[in-house]
Every structure is written in C-alpha cells, then in structure tokens.
Short mmCIF file of C-alpha atoms in Angstrom, two decimals:
data_model
loop_
_atom_site.label_atom_id
_atom_site.label_comp_id
_atom_site.label_asym_id
_atom_site.label_seq_id
_atom_site.Cartn_x
_atom_site.Cartn_y
_atom_site.Cartn_z
CA MET A 1230 124.23 120.45 95.65
CA ALA A 1231 123.88 123.47 97.67
CA GLY A 1232 123.41 123.07 101.39
CA PRO A 1233 120.97 121.66 103.05
CA LEU A 1234 117.47 123.57 103.48
CA PRO A 1235 115.76 125.81 106.11
CA LEU A 1236 113.75 123.95 108.34
CA GLY A 1237 110.44 124.87 106.73
CA ASP A 1238 109.99 125.23 102.74
CA PRO A 1239 108.09 122.24 101.53
CA ALA A 1240 109.13 119.93 98.91
CA PRO A 1241 111.63 121.87 97.61
CA THR A 1242 112.32 121.68 93.71
CA ASP A 1243 115.53 120.14 94.31
CA GLY A 1244 114.72 117.91 96.96
CA ARG A 1245 117.00 119.00 99.42
CA LEU A 1246 115.75 117.77 103.50
CA PRO A 1247 116.23 120.32 106.34
CA VAL A 1248 118.97 121.05 108.02
CA ASP A 1249 118.44 120.61 111.17
CA LEU A 1250 116.56 116.53 110.58
CA PRO A 1251 118.06 114.27 113.01
CA ILE A 1252 119.36 111.75 110.85
CA ASP A 1253 121.11 108.47 113.00
CA THR A 1254 122.87 107.11 109.62
CA SER A 1255 123.56 104.02 111.68
CA ALA A 1256 119.24 103.38 111.59
CA PRO A 1257 118.33 101.00 108.32
CA PHE A 1258 117.67 101.93 105.07
CA SER A 1259 114.74 100.67 102.83
CA ALA A 1260 113.55 101.86 98.93
CA TYR A 1261 110.54 101.09 97.86
CA LEU A 1262 110.24 101.32 93.96
CA HIS A 1263 106.48 101.82 93.17
CA ILE A 1264 105.10 100.42 89.36
CA PRO A 1265 101.94 102.03 88.87
CA PHE A 1266 100.66 99.93 86.09
CA CYS A 1267 98.07 97.38 86.08
CA THR A 1268 96.15 95.62 83.47
CA VAL A 1269 92.64 96.49 84.93
CA ARG A 1270 91.92 97.88 87.29
CA CYS A 1271 90.22 96.25 90.72
CA GLY A 1272 87.49 97.32 92.05
CA TYR A 1273 88.03 97.08 95.49
CA CYS A 1274 92.03 98.23 94.95
CA ASP A 1275 92.47 102.29 95.32
CA PHE A 1276 96.52 102.72 95.10
CA ASN A 1277 97.91 105.07 92.94
CA THR A 1278 97.77 102.50 89.92
CA TYR A 1279 97.38 102.94 85.94
CA THR A 1280 95.40 101.63 83.33
CA SER A 1281 97.39 101.76 80.38
CA THR A 1282 93.99 103.88 79.30
CA GLU A 1283 94.77 106.04 81.54
CA LEU A 1284 98.37 106.76 81.12
CA ARG A 1285 98.08 109.93 78.42
CA GLY A 1286 101.70 112.20 78.68
CA ALA A 1287 104.13 108.68 79.54
CA LYS A 1288 104.78 105.18 78.22
CA GLN A 1289 105.21 102.64 80.45
CA GLU A 1290 108.65 101.85 78.42
CA ASP A 1291 110.08 104.44 79.57
CA TYR A 1292 109.25 103.90 83.03
CA ALA A 1293 112.45 102.65 84.23
CA SER A 1294 114.86 105.84 82.91
CA THR A 1295 112.92 108.07 84.55
CA LEU A 1296 112.76 106.31 88.12
CA ILE A 1297 116.53 105.98 88.12
CA ALA A 1298 116.36 109.71 87.25
CA GLU A 1299 115.11 109.72 90.44
CA ILE A 1300 117.16 107.15 92.30
CA HIS A 1301 120.01 109.49 91.01
CA LEU A 1302 118.29 112.50 92.72
CA ALA A 1303 118.15 110.56 95.79
CA ARG A 1304 121.44 109.69 96.03
CA ARG A 1305 122.68 113.43 95.50
CA VAL A 1306 120.13 114.77 98.67
CA LEU A 1307 121.52 112.50 100.62
CA ASP A 1308 125.04 112.53 100.56
CA GLY A 1309 124.20 116.25 100.78
CA ALA A 1310 122.41 115.41 103.91
CA GLY A 1311 125.35 113.07 105.77
CA ALA A 1312 122.66 110.80 105.16
CA LEU A 1313 123.84 108.14 102.83
CA ARG A 1314 123.53 104.41 103.45
CA PRO A 1315 123.51 100.80 101.79
CA MET A 1316 119.73 99.89 101.59
CA ASP A 1317 118.60 96.52 103.72
CA THR A 1318 115.52 95.93 101.82
CA VAL A 1319 114.24 96.51 98.94
CA PHE A 1320 110.57 96.14 97.63
CA PHE A 1321 108.75 96.93 94.13
CA GLY A 1322 104.85 97.70 94.41
CA GLY A 1323 102.57 98.47 92.95
CA GLY A 1324 100.17 98.07 90.79
CA THR A 1325 101.81 94.99 88.94
CA PRO A 1326 105.58 95.09 88.84
CA THR A 1327 106.04 92.23 86.84
CA LEU A 1328 103.95 93.77 83.67
CA LEU A 1329 107.35 95.37 82.21
CA PRO A 1330 110.14 93.13 81.42
CA ALA A 1331 112.44 92.03 83.77
CA GLY A 1332 114.78 93.50 82.26
CA ASP A 1333 113.09 96.48 83.51
CA LEU A 1334 113.47 95.81 86.76
CA ALA A 1335 116.62 94.67 86.50
CA ARG A 1336 118.05 97.33 85.69
CA MET A 1337 116.75 99.38 88.43
CA LEU A 1338 117.60 97.16 91.20
CA ASP A 1339 121.30 98.03 89.34
CA ALA A 1340 120.55 101.30 89.71
CA ALA A 1341 119.91 101.56 92.88
CA SER A 1342 122.47 99.40 93.94
CA SER A 1343 125.14 101.23 92.39
CA ALA A 1344 123.82 104.99 94.12
CA PHE A 1345 123.68 103.35 97.42
CA GLY A 1346 124.76 99.76 97.54
CA LEU A 1347 123.17 96.83 99.08
CA ALA A 1348 123.82 95.68 103.14
CA GLU A 1349 124.70 92.44 103.48
CA GLY A 1350 122.17 90.24 103.28
CA ALA A 1351 119.47 92.87 102.21
CA GLU A 1352 116.21 91.69 101.34
CA VAL A 1353 114.68 92.24 97.92
CA THR A 1354 111.11 92.14 96.91
CA VAL A 1355 109.48 91.68 93.99
CA GLU A 1356 105.21 91.70 93.84
CA ALA A 1357 103.81 89.56 91.10
CA ASN A 1358 100.48 88.95 89.66
CA PRO A 1359 101.15 84.99 88.75
CA ASP A 1360 99.81 85.25 84.97
CA THR A 1361 103.06 87.18 84.58
CA VAL A 1362 105.56 85.20 85.70
CA THR A 1363 107.97 82.71 83.88
CA PRO A 1364 110.73 80.86 84.91
CA ALA A 1365 112.50 83.50 82.53
CA VAL A 1366 111.26 86.16 84.36
CA ALA A 1367 112.09 84.48 87.60
CA ARG A 1368 115.85 83.38 86.50
CA THR A 1369 116.03 87.28 85.10
CA LEU A 1370 114.91 88.72 88.07
CA ALA A 1371 117.26 86.09 90.58
CA GLU A 1372 120.18 87.08 88.62
CA ALA A 1373 119.94 91.03 89.32
CA GLY A 1374 119.94 90.56 93.24
CA VAL A 1375 116.06 89.69 93.61
CA THR A 1376 115.18 87.19 97.01
CA ARG A 1377 111.91 87.49 97.46
CA MET A 1378 108.88 87.37 95.15
CA SER A 1379 104.99 88.12 96.91
CA VAL A 1380 102.64 86.35 94.33
CA GLY A 1381 99.48 87.52 94.64
CA MET A 1382 97.19 85.03 94.90
CA GLN A 1383 93.69 86.48 96.65
CA SER A 1384 91.61 84.02 96.58
CA ALA A 1385 91.35 80.28 95.35
CA VAL A 1386 88.00 80.39 94.36
CA PRO A 1387 87.61 81.46 91.01
CA HIS A 1388 83.78 83.33 92.35
CA VAL A 1389 85.69 85.79 94.64
CA LEU A 1390 88.20 86.36 92.80
CA ALA A 1391 85.86 87.32 89.90
CA ALA A 1392 83.86 89.70 92.63
CA LEU A 1393 87.68 91.15 93.40
CA ASP A 1394 87.97 91.86 89.93
CA ARG A 1395 91.27 89.57 89.42
CA THR A 1396 91.78 88.54 85.96
CA HIS A 1397 94.62 85.73 86.72
CA ARG A 1398 93.87 82.47 86.94
CA PRO A 1399 93.84 79.97 89.40
CA GLU A 1400 96.18 77.92 88.22
CA ASN A 1401 98.51 80.31 87.26
CA VAL A 1402 99.96 80.53 90.80
CA ARG A 1403 101.04 76.45 91.40
CA THR A 1404 103.27 77.71 88.29
CA ALA A 1405 104.40 80.95 89.16
CA VAL A 1406 105.58 79.83 93.06
CA ALA A 1407 107.02 76.93 91.64
CA ALA A 1408 109.23 79.29 88.98
CA ALA A 1409 110.38 81.42 91.70
CA LYS A 1410 111.04 78.32 94.99
CA ASP A 1411 114.01 76.97 91.21
CA ALA A 1412 114.87 80.25 90.50
CA GLY A 1413 116.36 79.89 94.88
CA LEU A 1414 113.65 83.21 95.36
CA ALA A 1415 112.09 82.86 99.64
CA VAL A 1416 107.80 83.41 98.03
CA SER A 1417 105.48 84.60 99.94
CA VAL A 1418 101.38 84.94 98.50
CA ASP A 1419 98.83 87.64 99.07
CA LEU A 1420 95.32 86.07 100.10
CA ILE A 1421 92.33 89.02 100.62
CA TYR A 1422 89.11 87.34 102.91
CA GLY A 1423 85.40 88.82 103.42
CA ALA A 1424 84.51 89.82 99.78
CA PRO A 1425 81.13 90.03 98.55
CA GLY A 1426 79.93 86.62 98.58
CA GLU A 1427 82.82 84.30 100.05
CA SER A 1428 81.68 81.75 101.74
CA LEU A 1429 83.39 81.01 105.14
CA ALA A 1430 83.70 77.62 103.50
CA ASP A 1431 85.60 79.39 100.46
CA TRP A 1432 87.81 80.70 102.13
CA GLU A 1433 88.88 77.63 104.37
CA SER A 1434 89.42 76.44 100.27
CA SER A 1435 92.00 79.54 99.35
CA LEU A 1436 93.84 78.80 103.01
CA ASP A 1437 94.56 75.37 102.33
CA ALA A 1438 95.18 76.22 98.64
CA ALA A 1439 97.83 78.15 100.12
CA LEU A 1440 99.09 75.49 102.53
CA ALA A 1441 99.15 73.40 99.49
CA LEU A 1442 102.01 75.62 97.52
CA GLU A 1443 104.13 75.24 100.87
CA PRO A 1444 105.48 79.32 100.92
CA ASP A 1445 107.50 81.12 103.02
CA HIS A 1446 104.93 83.98 104.38
CA ILE A 1447 101.59 84.52 103.90
CA SER A 1448 99.92 87.53 104.00
CA ALA A 1449 95.97 87.33 104.84
CA TYR A 1450 94.04 90.56 104.48
CA ALA A 1451 90.72 91.65 105.62
CA LEU A 1452 88.92 93.77 102.83
CA ILE A 1453 88.24 97.06 103.25
CA ILE A 1454 85.62 99.61 101.14
CA GLU A 1455 87.84 102.19 100.10
CA ASP A 1456 86.00 105.50 99.15
CA GLY A 1457 85.59 105.96 95.53
CA THR A 1458 86.63 102.87 94.18
CA LYS A 1459 84.28 100.95 91.76
CA LEU A 1460 83.31 98.55 94.86
CA ALA A 1461 82.49 101.36 97.46
CA ARG A 1462 79.72 102.48 94.22
CA GLN A 1463 78.09 98.82 94.02
CA ILE A 1464 77.98 98.53 97.98
CA ARG A 1465 76.18 102.23 97.96
CA ARG A 1466 73.91 101.13 94.77
CA GLY A 1467 73.48 97.50 96.81
CA GLU A 1468 74.28 95.70 93.94
CA VAL A 1469 76.37 94.52 96.63
CA PRO A 1470 76.59 93.30 100.11
CA THR A 1471 78.66 95.05 102.35
CA PRO A 1472 81.35 92.82 104.20
CA ASP A 1473 79.83 90.94 107.40
CA ASP A 1474 82.56 92.45 109.90
CA ASP A 1475 81.21 88.96 112.16
CA LEU A 1476 82.31 86.71 109.36
CA GLN A 1477 85.84 88.44 108.89
CA ALA A 1478 86.09 87.92 112.44
CA ASP A 1479 85.50 84.12 111.86
CA MET A 1480 87.71 84.04 108.82
CA TYR A 1481 90.70 85.71 110.41
CA GLU A 1482 90.25 83.25 113.72
CA LEU A 1483 90.21 80.10 111.13
CA ALA A 1484 93.18 81.81 108.90
CA ASP A 1485 95.10 81.67 112.28
CA ALA A 1486 94.11 78.22 113.34
CA ARG A 1487 94.37 76.78 109.90
CA LEU A 1488 97.70 78.73 110.06
CA ALA A 1489 100.29 77.43 112.85
CA ASP A 1490 98.53 73.94 112.50
CA GLY A 1491 100.47 75.01 109.31
CA GLY A 1492 103.72 76.05 110.30
CA PHE A 1493 103.24 79.53 109.97
CA ASP A 1494 103.74 81.75 113.08
CA TRP A 1495 101.99 85.44 112.99
CA TYR A 1496 104.29 88.41 113.95
CA GLU A 1497 102.26 91.39 112.59
CA VAL A 1498 98.35 91.26 112.76
CA SER A 1499 97.89 90.14 109.04
CA ASN A 1500 100.98 88.34 108.23
CA TRP A 1501 102.37 85.13 109.25
CA ALA A 1502 105.73 83.61 108.69
CA ARG A 1503 106.92 79.46 108.84
CA THR A 1504 110.19 81.06 110.27
CA PRO A 1505 111.44 83.97 111.50
CA ASP A 1506 113.70 84.30 109.40
CA ARG A 1507 111.14 84.77 106.49
CA ARG A 1508 109.51 87.84 108.14
CA SER A 1509 109.34 90.76 105.44
CA ARG A 1510 111.94 92.98 106.73
CA HIS A 1511 110.59 95.66 104.07
CA ASN A 1512 107.23 95.89 105.76
CA LEU A 1513 109.13 95.19 109.54
CA ALA A 1514 111.22 98.83 108.70
CA TYR A 1515 107.21 100.24 108.02
CA TRP A 1516 105.96 99.00 111.18
CA ARG A 1517 109.07 99.89 113.04
CA GLY A 1518 109.78 103.64 112.12
CA SER A 1519 112.85 103.48 110.54
CA ASP A 1520 113.63 105.08 107.26
CA TRP A 1521 112.83 105.05 103.92
CA TRP A 1522 113.06 106.32 100.23
CA GLY A 1523 109.64 106.17 98.01
CA PHE A 1524 110.47 106.10 94.69
CA GLY A 1525 108.27 106.70 92.12
CA PRO A 1526 104.38 108.71 91.47
CA GLY A 1527 102.61 108.57 94.83
CA ALA A 1528 105.15 107.15 96.75
CA HIS A 1529 106.09 108.23 100.01
CA SER A 1530 109.26 108.39 102.21
CA HIS A 1531 110.76 109.05 105.47
CA MET A 1532 113.39 110.59 106.40
CA ALA A 1533 113.82 110.85 110.51
CA GLY A 1534 110.83 112.16 110.89
CA LEU A 1535 110.14 114.38 107.98
CA ARG A 1536 107.49 112.43 105.37
CA TRP A 1537 107.30 113.84 101.75
CA TRP A 1538 105.19 111.94 98.73
CA ASN A 1539 105.37 112.36 95.12
CA VAL A 1540 102.64 114.02 92.35
CA LYS A 1541 100.50 111.09 91.85
CA HIS A 1542 100.22 111.36 87.50
CA PRO A 1543 103.32 109.34 85.93
CA ALA A 1544 103.19 111.57 83.07
CA ALA A 1545 103.57 115.08 86.23
CA TYR A 1546 106.44 112.40 87.70
CA ALA A 1547 108.19 112.21 84.50
CA GLN A 1548 107.43 115.96 83.36
CA ARG A 1549 109.43 116.78 86.62
CA LEU A 1550 112.58 114.97 86.72
CA ALA A 1551 112.56 115.79 83.33
CA ALA A 1552 113.31 118.79 84.33
CA SER A 1553 115.66 117.63 86.86
CA GLU A 1554 113.52 118.62 89.89
CA SER A 1555 112.39 116.42 92.35
CA PRO A 1556 108.88 115.14 92.13
CA ALA A 1557 107.78 115.63 95.44
CA ALA A 1558 104.77 117.04 96.47
CA GLY A 1559 104.73 117.83 99.56
CA THR A 1560 106.46 117.06 103.03
CA GLU A 1561 105.09 117.41 106.80
CA ARG A 1562 107.07 116.95 109.61
CA PRO A 1563 104.74 115.98 112.80
CA ASP A 1564 104.48 117.34 115.90
CA ALA A 1565 105.64 114.69 119.29
CA GLU A 1566 101.72 113.43 119.65
CA SER A 1567 101.16 112.86 116.26
CA ARG A 1568 104.47 110.42 116.79
CA THR A 1569 103.60 109.16 119.24
CA LEU A 1570 99.66 107.84 118.58
CA GLU A 1571 101.65 106.69 115.25
CA ARG A 1572 104.34 104.70 116.87
CA ILE A 1573 101.73 103.48 119.59
CA LEU A 1574 99.34 102.49 116.26
CA LEU A 1575 102.56 100.32 114.41
CA LEU A 1576 104.78 98.64 116.37
CA SER A 1577 100.89 97.61 118.65
CA ARG A 1578 100.53 94.92 115.78
CA ILE A 1579 103.39 93.47 115.85
CA ARG A 1580 104.53 90.36 117.52
CA GLU A 1581 106.77 92.26 120.10
CA GLY A 1582 104.50 94.67 121.03
CA ILE A 1583 105.39 98.26 122.44
CA ALA A 1584 106.66 98.60 125.98
CA VAL A 1585 104.47 100.05 128.55
CA ASP A 1586 106.86 102.86 129.18
CA GLU A 1587 105.98 104.48 125.67
CA VAL A 1588 102.48 104.30 126.08
CA PRO A 1589 101.19 107.84 127.82
CA ALA A 1590 101.32 108.14 131.46
CA ALA A 1591 97.79 109.01 131.51
CA ASN A 1592 96.73 106.43 130.02
CA ARG A 1593 98.94 103.35 131.68
CA SER A 1594 95.95 102.48 133.83
CA ARG A 1595 94.13 101.49 131.05
CA VAL A 1596 96.88 98.69 130.47
CA ALA A 1597 94.88 96.57 133.68
CA GLY A 1598 91.40 97.28 132.03
CA LEU A 1599 92.77 95.79 128.38
CA ILE A 1600 94.75 92.68 130.00
CA ALA A 1601 90.58 91.98 131.90
CA ASP A 1602 89.13 92.37 128.62
CA GLY A 1603 91.19 89.80 127.25
CA LEU A 1604 92.50 91.85 124.16
CA ILE A 1605 96.82 92.30 126.28
CA ASP A 1606 98.70 88.77 127.17
CA PRO A 1607 99.33 89.68 131.10
CA VAL A 1608 102.80 88.09 130.73
CA ALA A 1609 104.30 90.19 128.82
CA ALA A 1610 102.88 93.12 130.80
CA LEU A 1611 104.29 91.79 133.43
CA HIS A 1612 107.26 92.26 131.81
CA GLY A 1613 106.26 95.78 130.20
CA ARG A 1614 105.06 95.05 127.12
CA VAL A 1615 102.02 95.79 125.60
CA GLN A 1616 101.01 92.44 123.89
CA LEU A 1617 97.72 91.49 121.41
CA THR A 1618 95.99 88.48 122.12
CA LEU A 1619 94.02 87.25 119.56
CA ARG A 1620 91.33 88.34 120.43
CA GLY A 1621 93.28 91.90 120.94
CA ARG A 1622 94.37 91.42 117.45
CA LEU A 1623 90.68 91.37 116.22
CA LEU A 1624 90.17 94.43 117.90
CA ALA A 1625 93.83 96.80 117.42
CA ASP A 1626 91.94 99.59 116.84
CA ALA A 1627 89.92 99.91 120.26
CA VAL A 1628 93.19 99.14 121.89
CA VAL A 1629 95.29 101.26 120.33
CA ARG A 1630 92.68 104.08 121.00
CA GLU A 1631 92.73 103.17 124.57
CA LEU A 1632 96.33 103.49 124.64
CA THR A 1633 96.24 107.13 123.04
CA ASP A 1634 92.61 108.56 123.73
#
C-alpha cells in the first residue's frame, strides 16, 4: 500500500493512519468486534443494533465474511504504519454476538488471530444472551480460543426484566453459566439496577441470584435514560417513573457490600472481580487509554491518540468493504486539554486511580477538599494517588469536575 497519510485528511478511503502518529508498538493492542444484531430492541438501549426488520440491504448470514474483510484492511493499514502487534484482548460485543452461529464467531476470531496474532495468555470475551447459550455453543467457542463469556443477566426478577424489555428466561441464566463453566470459560454476569418499578428488595434478589451462580466477575450498571430510546419516550409521556437517584445510590451501596461479602473486590466503579486475574482486561485497556481497533458498523477505534468510527448501518458498512474501501466515517485527534480531561475521567474510575501529578496544576489544591468531603482516600493521596472512596464512587462525576474545571 502507499505510505502513511499526512495529518489532516479525515477518514481516508484506504484507512491510512497519519504519518506523524506517535505509535508505541510496545503498548497493548486490543480488538473489539461489534455484532449489531438483536432479536428485540430493549427499551433502554441506544447501542448501534438492528432487529431483522431493520436490516434492509444487509444479511446476517453474510456478516462474518464482511467483518473479516475489515480485518484484512486493518492488517494492511497497521502493517503499513509500522503498528502491527499481537492482540492482548479481544471482545465480541453487541448487540447479541451469540445470535450468530458459534462457527461464524470462530471464523472471525481465527481471521483476527491470523492477521495480528494473539499474545500469550490473551483474554478473548464473547457477550451472550442466556437464551442462546447451549453446551455445544460454549464448547465451539472455547475450542476456537474464546476464554471468557459475559452473560447478560440484567435481573433475576421477571417484572424488572419486563420493564427493561429483556426477553430471556431467567432460569436460562443458570444453564448458560453452567455451559460456559463446563467448557472451561471464565464467566462474568452483567446486571442493571434502577429499572422502573424495581425495589431495593428486587435488587437484593438479583444480587443474591448472581452470587449463587459463582461467576468470576460481576458488572452492575445503573440504568441511564438515553435520549431517543423507547424508555426515554415512556418517561416523557409519564407512562413510567424517572429513575430515583437516591434509590440507585442505595442500590449501589447494597451491591458493593453484598458483593464484598461474596468474595468480590471492586476494581472499577461498576465492576467487581473475584480475583485480580479475573478483571476484564479488555475494559481496563479502554480505561487506561490503550490502542484498539473496533471492527463492525458503528465501532470506534483508537490508536496513539487518533480516534475514528465506522459508518453505522450494516448495509453501508458492507458496501464500503465490498468496494475495497475503509468503512470509517470520520476521525478526530483530541487536543492536549481534551486528552487530559478524558484521562482523568477514565483513570479516576478504576481502583488504582490516577497520579496527583497528572491532575492540572491549577486543580491540585482541590484534592485536600475532596479528602475532607470523604470522596478521595487520604492514605492514597499521601502516596500521590487520587483514589475514590465508596462515597467518591457514588459522586465520581463531581470528583472529575473538581479535578478538571
């Protein structure tokens, strides 16, 4: 291919990276593979996903081959920029990756492994809907090199699942987790709290059910009302109540206490792991600002400070690749101030926190006030780190504002 592209051309059709991009090939590299298909669109979801009726101009059965074409493009681009290196983590997200045949996911992983290589001990995760996981699916994924399954449990309470428009059968969470474990996969379960009509007792039941599964990792996310979603429209029309911030705070505190009692330790505001080696290394790569290539429609990528994102619709995505063009829709290169803000925003969320020296000099005097307010750990601050307390995790956005405004 031709030489690197000079800085200034957004989304070049051949995907070339800027000539002056400060690529560090010793830095970790990850791959995100977006599977944009869902049986039903959940009322709270604003992800780039499509049901069968929304797939005009694209076929689900062709998707694996289309994404593999982007993998081949990425191999050429990274090789030409001197940025090629093995993948430390791979993550199949969506959407519902397990709506595709397990063999299709295996083909995509094999193509990525052939193109870039897998680092020794690489973490390879597949998100899964409980209703789509069978022992055969789990075995096929494990044999293909998948090491971890993230099961979308969300809740153990039927009326909460209904409020979220989740269609899976609660009892299938148990069978999906068992199938994954039997195949030798590490298991994470994902929960959402604060749904309309969910009580603290409901949330406690879901936590107890999740712990009873004995997973390696649990994520618990507060429900966020995103503009343009069905749930946002229902709230605007007064059909369902707005989530109660105080109740969500109580739910978070209950989760932290119950999960700690169950042997889990928090390592990011919304994530707990049984042991440090069971933390999501892929998500940590995002929070730490590592390099990654996002494959699939609407997927975002990051390389040495350069960001780009793909066209959203699967049909437009397929058309670009069929024409041997990059599916990227646009690029941006944040300035130093924006990068500092983002770094504080992301690193402050993880247990290790961020060095006080990385906080803008004009804001460092505010650390003492954050300690006085019980938001930052005083012992960690003495050792030069900004680390959130439990109260600080509840008010993480306020902490970031203090450190960056």
